[in-house]
């Protein structure tokens, strides 16, 4: 999860959409885990698509849209980290 965020920041900084595709691949295990949980159900499967949408928008030189599209993943990972640390 953390590697996914790091790759997404590197991608936006360097304007290389391939790193966002790598981030999408890295978040697939978390996405499948969330899809199996009763709280998220099938909503967990949409998180890799945020990275792919960000890669497409970065390819079209829309950095602001790419940053906006990766923000749900960052918020999700931050929320999971907060929930784990404050049990």
PDB file of C-alpha atoms in Angstrom:
ATOM      1  CA  UNK A   1       0.000   0.000   0.000  1.00  0.00           C
ATOM      2  CA  UNK A   2       2.759   2.415   0.903  1.00  0.00           C
ATOM      3  CA  UNK A   3       4.719   1.530  -2.228  1.00  0.00           C
ATOM      4  CA  UNK A   4       1.601   2.322  -4.254  1.00  0.00           C
ATOM      5  CA  UNK A   5       1.428   5.814  -2.776  1.00  0.00           C
ATOM      6  CA  UNK A   6       5.150   6.392  -3.274  1.00  0.00           C
ATOM      7  CA  UNK A   7       4.952   5.359  -6.919  1.00  0.00           C
ATOM      8  CA  UNK A   8       1.955   7.631  -7.467  1.00  0.00           C
ATOM      9  CA  UNK A   9       3.813  10.648  -6.043  1.00  0.00           C
ATOM     10  CA  UNK A  10       6.854   9.838  -8.180  1.00  0.00           C
ATOM     11  CA  UNK A  11       4.625   9.540 -11.230  1.00  0.00           C
ATOM     12  CA  UNK A  12       2.990  12.916 -10.738  1.00  0.00           C
ATOM     13  CA  UNK A  13       6.327  14.555  -9.946  1.00  0.00           C
ATOM     14  CA  UNK A  14       8.081  13.136 -13.007  1.00  0.00           C
ATOM     15  CA  UNK A  15       4.998  13.126 -15.274  1.00  0.00           C
ATOM     16  CA  UNK A  16       5.442   9.410 -16.033  1.00  0.00           C
ATOM     17  CA  UNK A  17       2.086   7.596 -16.249  1.00  0.00           C
ATOM     18  CA  UNK A  18       3.730   4.150 -16.189  1.00  0.00           C
ATOM     19  CA  UNK A  19       4.345   4.530 -12.456  1.00  0.00           C
ATOM     20  CA  UNK A  20       0.619   5.041 -11.930  1.00  0.00           C
ATOM     21  CA  UNK A  21      -0.031   1.778 -13.747  1.00  0.00           C
ATOM     22  CA  UNK A  22       2.471   0.116 -11.402  1.00  0.00           C
ATOM     23  CA  UNK A  23       0.627   1.714  -8.476  1.00  0.00           C
ATOM     24  CA  UNK A  24      -2.611   0.246  -9.784  1.00  0.00           C
ATOM     25  CA  UNK A  25      -1.072  -3.214  -9.888  1.00  0.00           C
ATOM     26  CA  UNK A  26       0.319  -2.799  -6.375  1.00  0.00           C
ATOM     27  CA  UNK A  27      -3.064  -1.894  -4.916  1.00  0.00           C
ATOM     28  CA  UNK A  28      -4.880  -4.918  -6.375  1.00  0.00           C
ATOM     29  CA  UNK A  29      -4.297  -7.159  -3.293  1.00  0.00           C
ATOM     30  CA  UNK A  30      -5.794  -4.498  -1.009  1.00  0.00           C
ATOM     31  CA  UNK A  31      -8.646  -4.044  -3.434  1.00  0.00           C
ATOM     32  CA  UNK A  32      -9.440  -7.755  -3.454  1.00  0.00           C
ATOM     33  CA  UNK A  33      -9.257  -7.874   0.341  1.00  0.00           C
ATOM     34  CA  UNK A  34     -11.686  -4.970   0.625  1.00  0.00           C
ATOM     35  CA  UNK A  35     -14.033  -6.568  -1.897  1.00  0.00           C
ATOM     36  CA  UNK A  36     -14.211  -9.640   0.348  1.00  0.00           C
ATOM     37  CA  UNK A  37     -15.086  -7.601   3.429  1.00  0.00           C
ATOM     38  CA  UNK A  38     -18.745  -6.886   4.226  1.00  0.00           C
ATOM     39  CA  UNK A  39     -18.181  -3.153   4.682  1.00  0.00           C
ATOM     40  CA  UNK A  40     -16.920  -2.459   1.140  1.00  0.00           C
ATOM     41  CA  UNK A  41     -18.352  -5.397  -0.853  1.00  0.00           C
ATOM     42  CA  UNK A  42     -17.754  -4.688  -4.550  1.00  0.00           C
ATOM     43  CA  UNK A  43     -16.762  -1.037  -3.937  1.00  0.00           C
ATOM     44  CA  UNK A  44     -13.274  -2.247  -3.068  1.00  0.00           C
ATOM     45  CA  UNK A  45     -12.705  -3.200  -6.691  1.00  0.00           C
ATOM     46  CA  UNK A  46     -12.813   0.393  -7.986  1.00  0.00           C
ATOM     47  CA  UNK A  47      -9.620   1.609  -6.296  1.00  0.00           C
ATOM     48  CA  UNK A  48      -7.176   0.361  -8.989  1.00  0.00           C
ATOM     49  CA  UNK A  49      -9.261   2.160 -11.608  1.00  0.00           C
ATOM     50  CA  UNK A  50      -8.568   5.479  -9.900  1.00  0.00           C
ATOM     51  CA  UNK A  51      -4.873   4.940 -10.647  1.00  0.00           C
ATOM     52  CA  UNK A  52      -5.581   3.986 -14.244  1.00  0.00           C
ATOM     53  CA  UNK A  53      -7.739   7.074 -14.709  1.00  0.00           C
ATOM     54  CA  UNK A  54      -4.970   9.164 -13.212  1.00  0.00           C
ATOM     55  CA  UNK A  55      -2.497   7.612 -15.648  1.00  0.00           C
ATOM     56  CA  UNK A  56      -4.724   8.521 -18.580  1.00  0.00           C
ATOM     57  CA  UNK A  57      -5.173  12.077 -17.344  1.00  0.00           C
ATOM     58  CA  UNK A  58      -1.431  12.442 -16.724  1.00  0.00           C
ATOM     59  CA  UNK A  59      -0.831  11.215 -20.269  1.00  0.00           C
ATOM     60  CA  UNK A  60      -3.017  14.109 -21.441  1.00  0.00           C
ATOM     61  CA  UNK A  61      -1.028  16.545 -19.241  1.00  0.00           C
ATOM     62  CA  UNK A  62      -3.795  17.074 -16.692  1.00  0.00           C
ATOM     63  CA  UNK A  63      -1.760  16.902 -13.480  1.00  0.00           C
ATOM     64  CA  UNK A  64      -4.519  18.380 -11.347  1.00  0.00           C
ATOM     65  CA  UNK A  65      -6.950  15.679 -12.423  1.00  0.00           C
ATOM     66  CA  UNK A  66      -4.367  12.969 -11.809  1.00  0.00           C
ATOM     67  CA  UNK A  67      -3.789  14.308  -8.295  1.00  0.00           C
ATOM     68  CA  UNK A  68      -7.535  14.412  -7.720  1.00  0.00           C
ATOM     69  CA  UNK A  69      -7.946  10.819  -8.889  1.00  0.00           C
ATOM     70  CA  UNK A  70      -5.238   9.409  -6.616  1.00  0.00           C
ATOM     71  CA  UNK A  71      -6.614  11.177  -3.556  1.00  0.00           C
ATOM     72  CA  UNK A  72      -9.309   8.522  -2.761  1.00  0.00           C
ATOM     73  CA  UNK A  73      -6.590   5.873  -2.584  1.00  0.00           C
ATOM     74  CA  UNK A  74      -4.457   8.005  -0.296  1.00  0.00           C
ATOM     75  CA  UNK A  75      -7.437   8.739   1.932  1.00  0.00           C
ATOM     76  CA  UNK A  76      -8.369   5.043   2.034  1.00  0.00           C
ATOM     77  CA  UNK A  77      -4.871   3.929   2.986  1.00  0.00           C
ATOM     78  CA  UNK A  78      -4.623   6.692   5.566  1.00  0.00           C
ATOM     79  CA  UNK A  79      -7.968   5.664   7.052  1.00  0.00           C
ATOM     80  CA  UNK A  80      -6.907   2.003   7.240  1.00  0.00           C
ATOM     81  CA  UNK A  81      -3.607   2.993   8.855  1.00  0.00           C
ATOM     82  CA  UNK A  82      -5.412   5.184  11.387  1.00  0.00           C
ATOM     83  CA  UNK A  83      -7.888   2.407  12.204  1.00  0.00           C
ATOM     84  CA  UNK A  84      -5.088  -0.115  12.726  1.00  0.00           C
ATOM     85  CA  UNK A  85      -2.991   2.197  14.888  1.00  0.00           C
ATOM     86  CA  UNK A  86      -5.901   3.291  17.118  1.00  0.00           C
ATOM     87  CA  UNK A  87      -7.645   0.028  17.910  1.00  0.00           C
TER      88      UNK A  87
END
